[in-house]
Coordinates of C-alpha atoms and ligand atoms in Angstrom, one line a residue:
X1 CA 92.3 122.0 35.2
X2 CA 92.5 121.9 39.4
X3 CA 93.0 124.9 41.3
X4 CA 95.9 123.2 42.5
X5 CA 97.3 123.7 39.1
X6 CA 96.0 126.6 38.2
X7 CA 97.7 128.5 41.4
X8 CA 101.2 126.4 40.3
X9 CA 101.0 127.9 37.1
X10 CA 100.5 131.3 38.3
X11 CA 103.3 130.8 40.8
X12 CA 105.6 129.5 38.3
X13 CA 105.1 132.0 36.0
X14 CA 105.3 134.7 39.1
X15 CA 108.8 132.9 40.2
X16 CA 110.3 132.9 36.6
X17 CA 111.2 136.6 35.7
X18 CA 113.4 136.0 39.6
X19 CA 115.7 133.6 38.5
X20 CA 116.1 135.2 35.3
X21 CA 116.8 138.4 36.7
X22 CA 119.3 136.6 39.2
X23 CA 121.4 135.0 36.7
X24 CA 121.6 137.6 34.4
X25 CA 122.0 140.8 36.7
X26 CA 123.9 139.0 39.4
X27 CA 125.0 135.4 38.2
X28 CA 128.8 136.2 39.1
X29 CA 128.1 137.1 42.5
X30 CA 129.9 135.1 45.0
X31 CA 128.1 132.8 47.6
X32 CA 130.7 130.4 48.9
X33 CA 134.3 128.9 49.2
X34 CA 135.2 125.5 48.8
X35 CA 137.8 123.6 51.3
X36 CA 139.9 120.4 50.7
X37 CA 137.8 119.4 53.3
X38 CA 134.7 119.6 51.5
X39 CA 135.7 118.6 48.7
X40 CA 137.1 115.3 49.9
X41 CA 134.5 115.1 52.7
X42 CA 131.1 115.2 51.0
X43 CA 130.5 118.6 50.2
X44 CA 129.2 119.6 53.6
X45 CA 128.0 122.7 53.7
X46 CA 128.7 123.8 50.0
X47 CA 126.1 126.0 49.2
X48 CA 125.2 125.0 45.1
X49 CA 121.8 123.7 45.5
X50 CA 118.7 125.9 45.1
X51 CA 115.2 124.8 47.1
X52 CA 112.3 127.1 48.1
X53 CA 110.3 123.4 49.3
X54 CA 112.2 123.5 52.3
X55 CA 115.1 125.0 54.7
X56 CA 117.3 123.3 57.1
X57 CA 118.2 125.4 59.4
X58 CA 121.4 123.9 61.4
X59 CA 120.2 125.1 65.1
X60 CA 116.1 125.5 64.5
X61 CA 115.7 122.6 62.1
X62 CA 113.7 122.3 58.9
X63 CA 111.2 124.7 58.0
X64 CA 108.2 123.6 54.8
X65 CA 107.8 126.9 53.0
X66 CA 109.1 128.8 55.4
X67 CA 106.8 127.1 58.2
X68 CA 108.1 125.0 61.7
X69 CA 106.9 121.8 61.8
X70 CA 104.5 123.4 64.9
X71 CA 103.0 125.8 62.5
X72 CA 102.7 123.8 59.8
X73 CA 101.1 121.1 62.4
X74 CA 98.7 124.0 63.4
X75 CA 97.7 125.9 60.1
X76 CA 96.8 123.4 57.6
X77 CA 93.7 121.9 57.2
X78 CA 92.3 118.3 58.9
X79 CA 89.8 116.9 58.9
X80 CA 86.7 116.3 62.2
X81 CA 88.5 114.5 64.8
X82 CA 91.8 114.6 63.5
X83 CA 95.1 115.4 65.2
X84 CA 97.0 115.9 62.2
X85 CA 96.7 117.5 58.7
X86 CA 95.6 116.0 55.8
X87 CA 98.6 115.1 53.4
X88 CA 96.9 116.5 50.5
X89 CA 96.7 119.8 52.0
X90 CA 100.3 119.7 52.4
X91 CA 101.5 118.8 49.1
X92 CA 98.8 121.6 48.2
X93 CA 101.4 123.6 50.5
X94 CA 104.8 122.4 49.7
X95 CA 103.8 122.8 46.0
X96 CA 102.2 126.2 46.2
X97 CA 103.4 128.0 49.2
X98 CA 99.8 128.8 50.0
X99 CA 98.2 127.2 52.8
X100 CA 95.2 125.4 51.7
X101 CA 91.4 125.2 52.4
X102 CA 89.8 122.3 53.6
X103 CA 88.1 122.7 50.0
X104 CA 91.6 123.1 48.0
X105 CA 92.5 119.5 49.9
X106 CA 89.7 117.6 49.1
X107 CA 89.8 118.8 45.5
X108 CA 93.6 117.5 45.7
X109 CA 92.2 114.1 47.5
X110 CA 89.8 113.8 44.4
X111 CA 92.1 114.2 41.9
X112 CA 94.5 111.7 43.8
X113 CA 91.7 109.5 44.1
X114 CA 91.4 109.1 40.4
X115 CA 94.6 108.4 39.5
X116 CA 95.2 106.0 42.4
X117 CA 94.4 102.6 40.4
X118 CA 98.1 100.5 40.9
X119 CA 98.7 99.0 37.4
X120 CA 98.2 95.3 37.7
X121 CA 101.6 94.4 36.7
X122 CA 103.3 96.1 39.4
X123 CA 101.9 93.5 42.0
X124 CA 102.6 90.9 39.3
X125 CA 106.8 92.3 39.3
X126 CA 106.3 92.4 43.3
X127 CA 105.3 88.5 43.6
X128 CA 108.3 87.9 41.0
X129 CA 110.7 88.9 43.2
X130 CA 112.4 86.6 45.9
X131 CA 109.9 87.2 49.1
X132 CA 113.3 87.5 51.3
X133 CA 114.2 91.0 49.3
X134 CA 114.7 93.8 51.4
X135 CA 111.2 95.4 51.2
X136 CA 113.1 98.9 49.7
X137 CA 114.1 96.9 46.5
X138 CA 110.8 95.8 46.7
X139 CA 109.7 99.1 46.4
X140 CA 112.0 101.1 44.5
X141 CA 111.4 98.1 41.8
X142 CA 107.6 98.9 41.8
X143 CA 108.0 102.6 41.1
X144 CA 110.4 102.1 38.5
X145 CA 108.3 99.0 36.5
X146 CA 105.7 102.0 36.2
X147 CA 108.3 103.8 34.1
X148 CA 106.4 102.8 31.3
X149 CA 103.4 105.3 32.4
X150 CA 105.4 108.3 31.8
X151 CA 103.6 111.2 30.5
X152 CA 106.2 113.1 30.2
X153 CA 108.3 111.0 28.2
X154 CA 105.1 111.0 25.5
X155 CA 105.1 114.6 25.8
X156 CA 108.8 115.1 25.2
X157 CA 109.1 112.5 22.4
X158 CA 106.0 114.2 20.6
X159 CA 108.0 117.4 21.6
X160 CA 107.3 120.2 23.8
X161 CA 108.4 123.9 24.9
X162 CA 110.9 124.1 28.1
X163 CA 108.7 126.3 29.9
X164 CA 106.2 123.5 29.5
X165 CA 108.0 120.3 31.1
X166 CA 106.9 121.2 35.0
X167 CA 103.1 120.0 33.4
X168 CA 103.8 116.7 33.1
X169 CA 106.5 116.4 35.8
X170 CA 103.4 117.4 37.5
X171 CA 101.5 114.7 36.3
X172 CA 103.6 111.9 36.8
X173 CA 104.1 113.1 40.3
X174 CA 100.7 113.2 41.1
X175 CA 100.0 109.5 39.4
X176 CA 103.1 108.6 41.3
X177 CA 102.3 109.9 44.5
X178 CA 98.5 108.7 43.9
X179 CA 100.1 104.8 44.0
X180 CA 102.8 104.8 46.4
X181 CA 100.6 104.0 49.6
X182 CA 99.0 101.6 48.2
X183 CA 102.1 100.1 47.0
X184 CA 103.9 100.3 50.2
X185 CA 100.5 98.8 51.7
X186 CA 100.7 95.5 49.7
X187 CA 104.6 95.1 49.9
X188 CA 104.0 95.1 53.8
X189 CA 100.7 92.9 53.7
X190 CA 102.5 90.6 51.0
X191 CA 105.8 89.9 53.3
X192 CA 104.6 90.2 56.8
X193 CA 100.8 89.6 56.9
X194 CA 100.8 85.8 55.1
X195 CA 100.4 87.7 51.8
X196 CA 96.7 89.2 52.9
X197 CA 96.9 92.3 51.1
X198 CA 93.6 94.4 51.6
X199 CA 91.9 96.9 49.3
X200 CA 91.8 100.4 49.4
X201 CA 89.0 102.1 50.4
X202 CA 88.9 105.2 48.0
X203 CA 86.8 107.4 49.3
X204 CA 89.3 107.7 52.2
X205 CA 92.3 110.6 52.8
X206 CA 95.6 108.9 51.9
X207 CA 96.1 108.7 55.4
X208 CA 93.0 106.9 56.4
X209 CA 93.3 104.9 53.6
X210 CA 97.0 103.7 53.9
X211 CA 96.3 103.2 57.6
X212 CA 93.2 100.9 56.7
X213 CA 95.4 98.7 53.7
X214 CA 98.4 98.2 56.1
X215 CA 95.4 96.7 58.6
X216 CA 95.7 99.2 61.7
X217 CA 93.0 100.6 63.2
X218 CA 92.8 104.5 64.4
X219 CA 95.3 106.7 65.6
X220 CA 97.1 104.8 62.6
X221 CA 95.8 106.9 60.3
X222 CA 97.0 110.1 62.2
X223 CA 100.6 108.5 62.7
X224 CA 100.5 107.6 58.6
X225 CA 99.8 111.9 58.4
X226 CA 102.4 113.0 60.9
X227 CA 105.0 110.3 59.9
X228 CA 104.4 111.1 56.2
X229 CA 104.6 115.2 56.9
X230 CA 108.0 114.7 59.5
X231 CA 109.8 113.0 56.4
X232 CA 108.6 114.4 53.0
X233 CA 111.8 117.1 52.9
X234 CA 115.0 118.1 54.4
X235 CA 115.8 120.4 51.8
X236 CA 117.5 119.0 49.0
X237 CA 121.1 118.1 50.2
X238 CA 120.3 115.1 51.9
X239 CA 121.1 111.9 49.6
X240 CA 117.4 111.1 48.2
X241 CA 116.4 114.7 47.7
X242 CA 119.7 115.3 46.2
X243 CA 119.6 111.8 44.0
X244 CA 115.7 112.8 42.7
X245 CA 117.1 116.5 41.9
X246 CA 120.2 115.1 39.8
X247 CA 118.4 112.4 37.9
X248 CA 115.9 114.3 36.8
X249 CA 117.9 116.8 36.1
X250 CA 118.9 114.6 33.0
X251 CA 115.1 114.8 31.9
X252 CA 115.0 111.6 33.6
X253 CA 111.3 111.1 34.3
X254 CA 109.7 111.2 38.0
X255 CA 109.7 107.6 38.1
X256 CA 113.3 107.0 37.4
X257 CA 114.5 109.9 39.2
X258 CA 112.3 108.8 42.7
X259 CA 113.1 105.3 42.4
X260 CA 116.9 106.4 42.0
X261 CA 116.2 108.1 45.4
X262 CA 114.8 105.2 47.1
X263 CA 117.8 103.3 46.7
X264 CA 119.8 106.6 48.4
X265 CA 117.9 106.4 51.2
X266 CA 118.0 102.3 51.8
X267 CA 121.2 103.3 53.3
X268 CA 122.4 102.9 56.9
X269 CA 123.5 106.1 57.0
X270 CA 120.3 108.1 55.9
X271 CA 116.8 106.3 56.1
X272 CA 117.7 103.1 56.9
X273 CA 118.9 104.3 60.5
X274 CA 115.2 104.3 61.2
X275 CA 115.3 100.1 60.7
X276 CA 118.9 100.3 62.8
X277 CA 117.7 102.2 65.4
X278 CA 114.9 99.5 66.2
X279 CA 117.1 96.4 65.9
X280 CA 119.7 97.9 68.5
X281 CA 116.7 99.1 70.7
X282 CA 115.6 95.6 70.7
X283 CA 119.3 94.1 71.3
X284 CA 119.3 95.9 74.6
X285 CA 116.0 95.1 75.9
X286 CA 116.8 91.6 75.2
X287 CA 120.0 91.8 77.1
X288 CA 118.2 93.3 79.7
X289 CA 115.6 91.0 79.8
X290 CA 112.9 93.5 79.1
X291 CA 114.2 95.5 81.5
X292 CA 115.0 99.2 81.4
X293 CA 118.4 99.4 81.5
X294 CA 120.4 101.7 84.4
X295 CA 122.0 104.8 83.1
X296 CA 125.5 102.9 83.1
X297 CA 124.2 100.2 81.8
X298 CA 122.9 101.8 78.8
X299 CA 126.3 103.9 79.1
X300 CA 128.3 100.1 78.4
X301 CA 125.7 99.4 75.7
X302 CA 126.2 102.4 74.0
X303 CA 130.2 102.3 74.2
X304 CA 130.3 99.0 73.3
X305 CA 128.6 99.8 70.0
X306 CA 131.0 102.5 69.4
X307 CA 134.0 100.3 70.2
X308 CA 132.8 97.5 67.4
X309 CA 133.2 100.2 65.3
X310 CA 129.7 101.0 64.5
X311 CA 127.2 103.8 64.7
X312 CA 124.9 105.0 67.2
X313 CA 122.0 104.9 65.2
X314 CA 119.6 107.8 65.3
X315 CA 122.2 110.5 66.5
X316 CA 124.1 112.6 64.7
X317 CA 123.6 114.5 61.5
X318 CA 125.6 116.1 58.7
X319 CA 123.7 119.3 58.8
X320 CA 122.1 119.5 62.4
X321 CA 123.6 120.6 65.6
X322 CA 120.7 120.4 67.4
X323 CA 118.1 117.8 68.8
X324 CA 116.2 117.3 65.8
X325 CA 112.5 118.8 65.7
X326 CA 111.7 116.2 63.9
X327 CA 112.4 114.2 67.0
X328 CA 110.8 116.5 69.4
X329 CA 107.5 116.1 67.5
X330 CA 107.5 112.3 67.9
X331 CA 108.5 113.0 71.1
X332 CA 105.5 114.6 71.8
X333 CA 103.2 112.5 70.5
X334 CA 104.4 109.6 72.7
X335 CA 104.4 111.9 75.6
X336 CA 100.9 112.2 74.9
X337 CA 99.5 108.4 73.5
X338 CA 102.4 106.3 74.6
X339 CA 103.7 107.6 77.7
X340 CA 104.4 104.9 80.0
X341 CA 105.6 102.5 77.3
X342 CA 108.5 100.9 78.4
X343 CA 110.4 101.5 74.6
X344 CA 109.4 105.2 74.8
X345 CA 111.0 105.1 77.9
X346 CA 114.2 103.9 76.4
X347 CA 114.3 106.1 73.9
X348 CA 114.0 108.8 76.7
X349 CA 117.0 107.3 78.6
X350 CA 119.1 107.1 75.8
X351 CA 118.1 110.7 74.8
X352 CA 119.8 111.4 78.6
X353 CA 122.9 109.2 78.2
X354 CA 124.3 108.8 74.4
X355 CA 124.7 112.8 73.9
X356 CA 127.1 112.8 76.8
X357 CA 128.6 109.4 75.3
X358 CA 129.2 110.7 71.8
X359 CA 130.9 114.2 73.1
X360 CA 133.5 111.6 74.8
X361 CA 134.1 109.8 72.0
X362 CA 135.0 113.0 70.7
X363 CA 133.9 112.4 66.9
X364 CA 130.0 113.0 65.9
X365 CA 129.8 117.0 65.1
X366 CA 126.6 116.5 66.4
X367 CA 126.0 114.2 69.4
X368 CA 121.5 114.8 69.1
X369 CA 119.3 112.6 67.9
X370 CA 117.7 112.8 64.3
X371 CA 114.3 112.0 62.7
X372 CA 115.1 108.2 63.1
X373 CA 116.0 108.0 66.6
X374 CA 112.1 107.6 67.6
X375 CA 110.1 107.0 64.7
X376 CA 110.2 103.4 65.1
X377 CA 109.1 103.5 68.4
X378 CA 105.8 104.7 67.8
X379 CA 105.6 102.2 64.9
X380 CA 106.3 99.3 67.1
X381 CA 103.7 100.8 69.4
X382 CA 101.2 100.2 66.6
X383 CA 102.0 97.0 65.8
X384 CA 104.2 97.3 63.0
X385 CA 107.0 95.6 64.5
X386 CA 109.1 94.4 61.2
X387 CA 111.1 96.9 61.6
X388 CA 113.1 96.9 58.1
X389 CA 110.0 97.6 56.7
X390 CA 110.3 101.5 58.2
X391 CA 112.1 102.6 55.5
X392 CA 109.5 102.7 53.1
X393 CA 107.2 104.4 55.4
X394 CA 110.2 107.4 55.4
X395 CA 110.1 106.7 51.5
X396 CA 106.4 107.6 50.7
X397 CA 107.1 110.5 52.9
X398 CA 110.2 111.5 51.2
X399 CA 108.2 111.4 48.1
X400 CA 106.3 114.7 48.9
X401 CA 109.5 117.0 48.9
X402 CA 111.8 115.3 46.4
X403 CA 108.3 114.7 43.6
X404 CA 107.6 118.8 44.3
X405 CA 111.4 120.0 44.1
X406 CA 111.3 118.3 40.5
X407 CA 108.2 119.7 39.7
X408 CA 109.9 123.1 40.1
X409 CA 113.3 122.5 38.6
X410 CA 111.5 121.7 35.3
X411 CA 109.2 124.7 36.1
X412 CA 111.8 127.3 36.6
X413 CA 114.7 125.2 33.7
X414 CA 117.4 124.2 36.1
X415 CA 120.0 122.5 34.2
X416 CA 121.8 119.2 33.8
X417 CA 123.4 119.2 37.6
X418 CA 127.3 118.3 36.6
X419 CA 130.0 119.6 39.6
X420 CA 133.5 120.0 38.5
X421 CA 136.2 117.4 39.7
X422 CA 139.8 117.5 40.4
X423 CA 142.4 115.2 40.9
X424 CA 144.4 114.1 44.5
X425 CA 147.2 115.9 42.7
X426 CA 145.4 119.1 42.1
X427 CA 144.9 119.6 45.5
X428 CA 148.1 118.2 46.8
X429 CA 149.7 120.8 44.9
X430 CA 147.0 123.9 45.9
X431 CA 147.9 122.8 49.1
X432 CA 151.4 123.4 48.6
X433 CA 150.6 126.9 47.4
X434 CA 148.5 127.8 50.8
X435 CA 145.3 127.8 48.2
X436 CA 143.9 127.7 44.5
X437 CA 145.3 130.6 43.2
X438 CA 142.1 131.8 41.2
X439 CA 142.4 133.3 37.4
Ligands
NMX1 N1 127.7 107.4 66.2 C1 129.1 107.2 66.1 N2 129.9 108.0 65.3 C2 129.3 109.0 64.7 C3 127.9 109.3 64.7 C4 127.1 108.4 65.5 N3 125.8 108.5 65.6 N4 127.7 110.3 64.0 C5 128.8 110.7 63.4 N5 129.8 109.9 63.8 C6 131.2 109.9 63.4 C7 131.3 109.7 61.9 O1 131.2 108.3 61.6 C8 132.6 110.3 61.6 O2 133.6 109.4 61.9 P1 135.0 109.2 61.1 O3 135.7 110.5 61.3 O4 135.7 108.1 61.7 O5 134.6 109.0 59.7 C9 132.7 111.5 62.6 O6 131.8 111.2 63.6 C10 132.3 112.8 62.0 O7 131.0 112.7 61.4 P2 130.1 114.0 61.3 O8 130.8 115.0 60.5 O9 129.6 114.3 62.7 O10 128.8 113.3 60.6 P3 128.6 113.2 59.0 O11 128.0 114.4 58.5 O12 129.8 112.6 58.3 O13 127.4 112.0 59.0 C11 125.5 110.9 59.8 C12 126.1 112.3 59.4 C13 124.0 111.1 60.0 C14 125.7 110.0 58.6 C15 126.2 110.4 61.1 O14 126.0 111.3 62.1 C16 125.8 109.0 61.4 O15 126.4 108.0 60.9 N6 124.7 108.8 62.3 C17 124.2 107.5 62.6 C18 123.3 107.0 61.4 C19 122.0 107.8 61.4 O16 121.3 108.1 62.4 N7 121.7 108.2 60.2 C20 120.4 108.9 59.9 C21 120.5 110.3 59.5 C22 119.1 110.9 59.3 N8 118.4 110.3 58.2 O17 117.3 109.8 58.4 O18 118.9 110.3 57.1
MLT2 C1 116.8 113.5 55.9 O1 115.7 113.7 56.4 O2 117.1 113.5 54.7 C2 118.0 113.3 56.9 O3 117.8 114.0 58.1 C3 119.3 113.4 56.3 C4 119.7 114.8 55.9 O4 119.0 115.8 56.0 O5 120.9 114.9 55.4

């Protein structure tokens, strides 16, 4: 057994008796109120999910475990030479609570090492498909073709205990999480670099070692870290989190339930605004004939987008009302390798013009940019320029929160997720009545 899953257990069995005592002591205790509003309008702000992964905090931003993205930048271990933390010590972290020594994360890398090995037929199902898919089918088709591997569908056909089900929800998130770089790395090599997919190198960090199979040479690996960290978890509202957390709350296993996610987050709306963002950067730079456009300029640009009928990409956010830190931290790290590149410099004007812009327009609740709005920047910087291929880099991220919130709703039992509709007439007729009257 690792420590890693030794101090789970413990944790688990620590965090049991609290959730018992809540639902039996205080289960009728009232937390919220729902509105027509949010009933019709996507359940903002409803509060009926339950995550100790993460917190988003509408003004400060997301917190991992109770840590800023600064402290969690500072306090967990990397390795010689390193800006960034290793991404074993964080799942370590997001999984535990407990920060990690530099011994707990390379006991985590080892393990993950060893399970690492991409069943053949997974590239097979890759070169099946149509090279023009969009490289998240590509992706989310991968994960779930490894279905198959399930432990904990062995476990629970050769039945188990409930309190037992987090053990191989553990296991199949580690196998899971073990592959996904080097999946990601070959659908990127297979479809953008004349189908030259290169090997892993596995006595490397996941990191190092996705940086060296996509082909980039260092600070990649440092951006793979922070890009990886920035987008594991939002708590576990947003549309991938929240489609993981319902599917497996089915007893779906980890590969159904993440791959079920991916395709959430191949939206527009959530992580494909990363790939958006990128293509309308490049649309005005073109138009400007490489130029950097004048504030008004970039003013037209950005009402002219609006007046199509479309989305500033990269602002705005359902939970958010302020500048995402997310954003800030990217931010900063081009402030400090990129600084006078022209696109950073874009992103920095339109950081100055498109709040103002979107408070005119008078819809967007929140007129700040999000994690998307300069991610891709610092990508194209790289040289990873096909830019709707960025939203499987937000999806091996996104695995770290959503894989260790599902860990933990089979650890602590959390049910079948079912919410309760009603009908248009319902509420037309509540409405008449100036509210639900309740029993
Ligand atoms: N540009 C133009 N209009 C916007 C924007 C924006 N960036 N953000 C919100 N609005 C509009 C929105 O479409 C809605 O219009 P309508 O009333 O006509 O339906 C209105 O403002 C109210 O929306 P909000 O309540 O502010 O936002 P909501 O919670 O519904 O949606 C987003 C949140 C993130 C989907 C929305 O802000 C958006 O579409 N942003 C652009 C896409 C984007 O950057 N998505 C990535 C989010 C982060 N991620 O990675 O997932
Ligand atoms: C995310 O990281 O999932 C996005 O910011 C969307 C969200 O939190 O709703």
């Amino acid at each position: 057994m690792s420590k890693l899953k030794d101090q789970l257990r413990e944790k688990i069995e620590a965090h049991r008796p609290r959730v018992q005592k809540l639902l039996k002591e205080h289960g009728t205790v009232l937390i919220d109120k729902v509105t027509i509003e949010q009933a019709i309008g996507g359940a903002r702000d409803v509060k009926c999910l339950v995550s100790d992964i993460s917190y988003l905090d509408p003004l400060e931003g997301i917190r991992f475990r109770g840590k800023t993205i600064p402290e969690t930048f500072a306090d967990l271990p990397k390795l010689p030479g390193c800006d960034y933390p290793l991404i074993e010590g964080f799942w370590y972290f997001l999984l535990t609570g407990d920060v990690p020594t530099m011994k707990d994360a390379r006991e985590v890398m080892s393990d993950l090492r060893e399970r690492s090995r991409v069943p053949l037929y997974v590239f097979d199902i890759l070169r099946a498909m149509a090279r023009d898919s969009h490289p998240m089918a590509l992706f989310s088709t991968a994960i779930l073709s490894m279905q198959r591997e399930s432990v904990f569908v062995k476990r629970y056909n050769e039945g188990m205990k409930k309190t037992e089900y987090w053990d191989p929800m553990y296991e199949d998130s580690m196998n899971l999480l073990a592959r996904l770089p080097e999946i990601a790395a070959y659908i990127y090599r297979m479809k953008y670099r004349s189908d030259t997919p290169i090997p892993p190198d596995r006595s490397l960090d996941l990191g190092a070692n996705f940086a060296q199979m996509m082909g980039f040479p260092k600070p990649y690996d440092d951006v793979a870290r922070m890009y990886f960290i920035l987008h594991s978890d939002h708590e576990v509202g947003n549309v991938s989190a929240h489609t993981v957390h319902l599917v497996a709350s089915t007893l779906s296993d980890a590969y159904y339930a993440f791959s079920a996610g991916m395709n959430g987050l191949a939206g527009p709306l959530h992580g494909l605004a990363n790939q958006e963002v990128l293509s309308w950067i490049q649309d005005v730079m073109k138009q400007m004939g490489g130029k950097l456009p004048s504030k008004d300029d970039l003013k037209k640009f950005l009402w002219d987008t609006l007046n199509a009928g479309r989305v500033i990409p990269g602002y705005g956010h359902a939970v958010l009302r302020r500048t995402d830190p997310r954003y800030t931290a990217q931010m900063e790290f081009c402030q400090k390798h990129l600084p006078e590149y022209p696109m950073f410099k874009l992103t920095n004007l339109i950081y100055q013009v498109a709040p103002g812009v979107l408070r005119e327009h008078g819809k967007a609740k929140n007129p700040w940019p999000n994690v998307d709005a300069q991610s891709g920047v610092i990508q194209w910087y790289y040289g990873l320029t096909e830019y709707d291929y960025y939203t499987v880099l937000f999806g091996v991220g996104r695995a770290l929160g959503t894989l260790a919130n599902i860990i933990w709703d089979r650890a602590l039992g959390y049910p079948l997720e079912r919410p309760k509709s009603v009908t248009t007439e319902m509420l037309e007729s509540w409405a008449s009545e100036g509210g639900r009257q309740m029993p």
